[in-house]
């Protein structure tokens, strides 16, 4: 069952002869096309999602990469580098 696999394998989860990533790309394209037809400049709000789908890396995965990489398994930098 796909809903059990997605939390583990994310966008790389096999689905109907492709990947969940393929479905996500299509959905973002449809949403972007629809928003652009409205002409209100709203499609920019999809840019973050489009980046996740194109790179395949979720924000959580990016944090884990930094934690296991340049942060040397120390959480303190999250408070310095990722201030909002």
mmCIF file of C-alpha atoms in Angstrom:
data_model
loop_
_atom_site.group_PDB
_atom_site.id
_atom_site.type_symbol
_atom_site.label_atom_id
_atom_site.label_comp_id
_atom_site.label_asym_id
_atom_site.label_seq_id
_atom_site.Cartn_x
_atom_site.Cartn_y
_atom_site.Cartn_z
ATOM 1 C CA UNK A 1 0.000 0.000 0.000
ATOM 2 C CA UNK A 2 1.492 3.245 -1.194
ATOM 3 C CA UNK A 3 0.492 5.325 1.838
ATOM 4 C CA UNK A 4 2.758 3.147 3.974
ATOM 5 C CA UNK A 5 5.718 3.608 1.629
ATOM 6 C CA UNK A 6 5.568 7.370 0.995
ATOM 7 C CA UNK A 7 6.749 8.389 4.491
ATOM 8 C CA UNK A 8 9.839 6.223 3.971
ATOM 9 C CA UNK A 9 10.704 6.807 0.322
ATOM 10 C CA UNK A 10 8.963 10.124 -0.366
ATOM 11 C CA UNK A 11 8.854 11.298 -3.961
ATOM 12 C CA UNK A 12 10.805 8.223 -5.075
ATOM 13 C CA UNK A 13 7.959 5.886 -4.125
ATOM 14 C CA UNK A 14 6.870 3.736 -7.072
ATOM 15 C CA UNK A 15 3.317 4.511 -8.202
ATOM 16 C CA UNK A 16 1.384 3.245 -11.232
ATOM 17 C CA UNK A 17 4.424 2.589 -13.413
ATOM 18 C CA UNK A 18 6.240 5.750 -12.364
ATOM 19 C CA UNK A 19 7.067 7.598 -9.184
ATOM 20 C CA UNK A 20 5.098 9.798 -6.817
ATOM 21 C CA UNK A 21 7.438 12.550 -8.060
ATOM 22 C CA UNK A 22 5.849 12.250 -11.523
ATOM 23 C CA UNK A 23 2.389 12.769 -10.056
ATOM 24 C CA UNK A 24 3.594 15.732 -8.003
ATOM 25 C CA UNK A 25 5.145 17.348 -11.089
ATOM 26 C CA UNK A 26 1.871 17.022 -12.970
ATOM 27 C CA UNK A 27 -0.206 18.407 -10.121
ATOM 28 C CA UNK A 28 2.100 21.408 -9.692
ATOM 29 C CA UNK A 29 1.993 22.084 -13.432
ATOM 30 C CA UNK A 30 -1.812 21.964 -13.478
ATOM 31 C CA UNK A 31 -2.044 24.205 -10.437
ATOM 32 C CA UNK A 32 0.471 26.676 -11.843
ATOM 33 C CA UNK A 33 -1.303 26.805 -15.216
ATOM 34 C CA UNK A 34 -4.632 27.426 -13.495
ATOM 35 C CA UNK A 35 -3.263 30.155 -11.271
ATOM 36 C CA UNK A 36 -1.533 31.851 -14.188
ATOM 37 C CA UNK A 37 -4.814 31.890 -16.121
ATOM 38 C CA UNK A 38 -6.367 33.804 -13.223
ATOM 39 C CA UNK A 39 -3.774 36.517 -13.821
ATOM 40 C CA UNK A 40 -3.344 37.494 -10.172
ATOM 41 C CA UNK A 41 0.316 36.533 -9.806
ATOM 42 C CA UNK A 42 -0.487 33.710 -7.411
ATOM 43 C CA UNK A 43 1.611 31.034 -9.100
ATOM 44 C CA UNK A 44 4.712 32.260 -7.233
ATOM 45 C CA UNK A 45 3.333 30.558 -4.126
ATOM 46 C CA UNK A 46 4.004 27.198 -5.767
ATOM 47 C CA UNK A 47 7.726 27.854 -6.243
ATOM 48 C CA UNK A 48 8.704 26.235 -2.938
ATOM 49 C CA UNK A 49 6.771 23.074 -3.755
ATOM 50 C CA UNK A 50 8.141 23.026 -7.289
ATOM 51 C CA UNK A 51 11.687 23.206 -5.904
ATOM 52 C CA UNK A 52 11.060 20.247 -3.583
ATOM 53 C CA UNK A 53 9.703 18.199 -6.477
ATOM 54 C CA UNK A 54 12.458 19.158 -8.922
ATOM 55 C CA UNK A 55 15.295 18.507 -6.473
ATOM 56 C CA UNK A 56 13.625 15.593 -4.730
ATOM 57 C CA UNK A 57 14.794 16.962 -1.380
ATOM 58 C CA UNK A 58 12.245 17.989 1.214
ATOM 59 C CA UNK A 59 13.067 20.642 3.806
ATOM 60 C CA UNK A 60 13.399 17.857 6.395
ATOM 61 C CA UNK A 61 15.882 15.994 4.202
ATOM 62 C CA UNK A 62 17.937 19.166 3.736
ATOM 63 C CA UNK A 63 18.065 19.631 7.513
ATOM 64 C CA UNK A 64 19.171 16.031 7.990
ATOM 65 C CA UNK A 65 21.909 16.489 5.394
ATOM 66 C CA UNK A 66 23.194 19.557 7.222
ATOM 67 C CA UNK A 67 22.911 17.839 10.603
ATOM 68 C CA UNK A 68 24.871 14.808 9.407
ATOM 69 C CA UNK A 69 27.265 16.897 7.313
ATOM 70 C CA UNK A 70 28.497 20.399 7.993
ATOM 71 C CA UNK A 71 26.833 20.630 11.419
ATOM 72 C CA UNK A 72 28.590 17.424 12.584
ATOM 73 C CA UNK A 73 25.467 16.151 14.362
ATOM 74 C CA UNK A 74 25.063 19.325 16.396
ATOM 75 C CA UNK A 75 21.667 21.078 16.454
ATOM 76 C CA UNK A 76 22.987 24.464 17.609
ATOM 77 C CA UNK A 77 23.583 25.781 14.067
ATOM 78 C CA UNK A 78 19.888 25.447 13.292
ATOM 79 C CA UNK A 79 19.289 28.413 15.582
ATOM 80 C CA UNK A 80 22.001 30.477 13.906
ATOM 81 C CA UNK A 81 21.597 29.616 10.226
ATOM 82 C CA UNK A 82 17.843 29.192 9.971
ATOM 83 C CA UNK A 83 16.470 32.214 11.797
ATOM 84 C CA UNK A 84 13.272 33.590 10.368
#
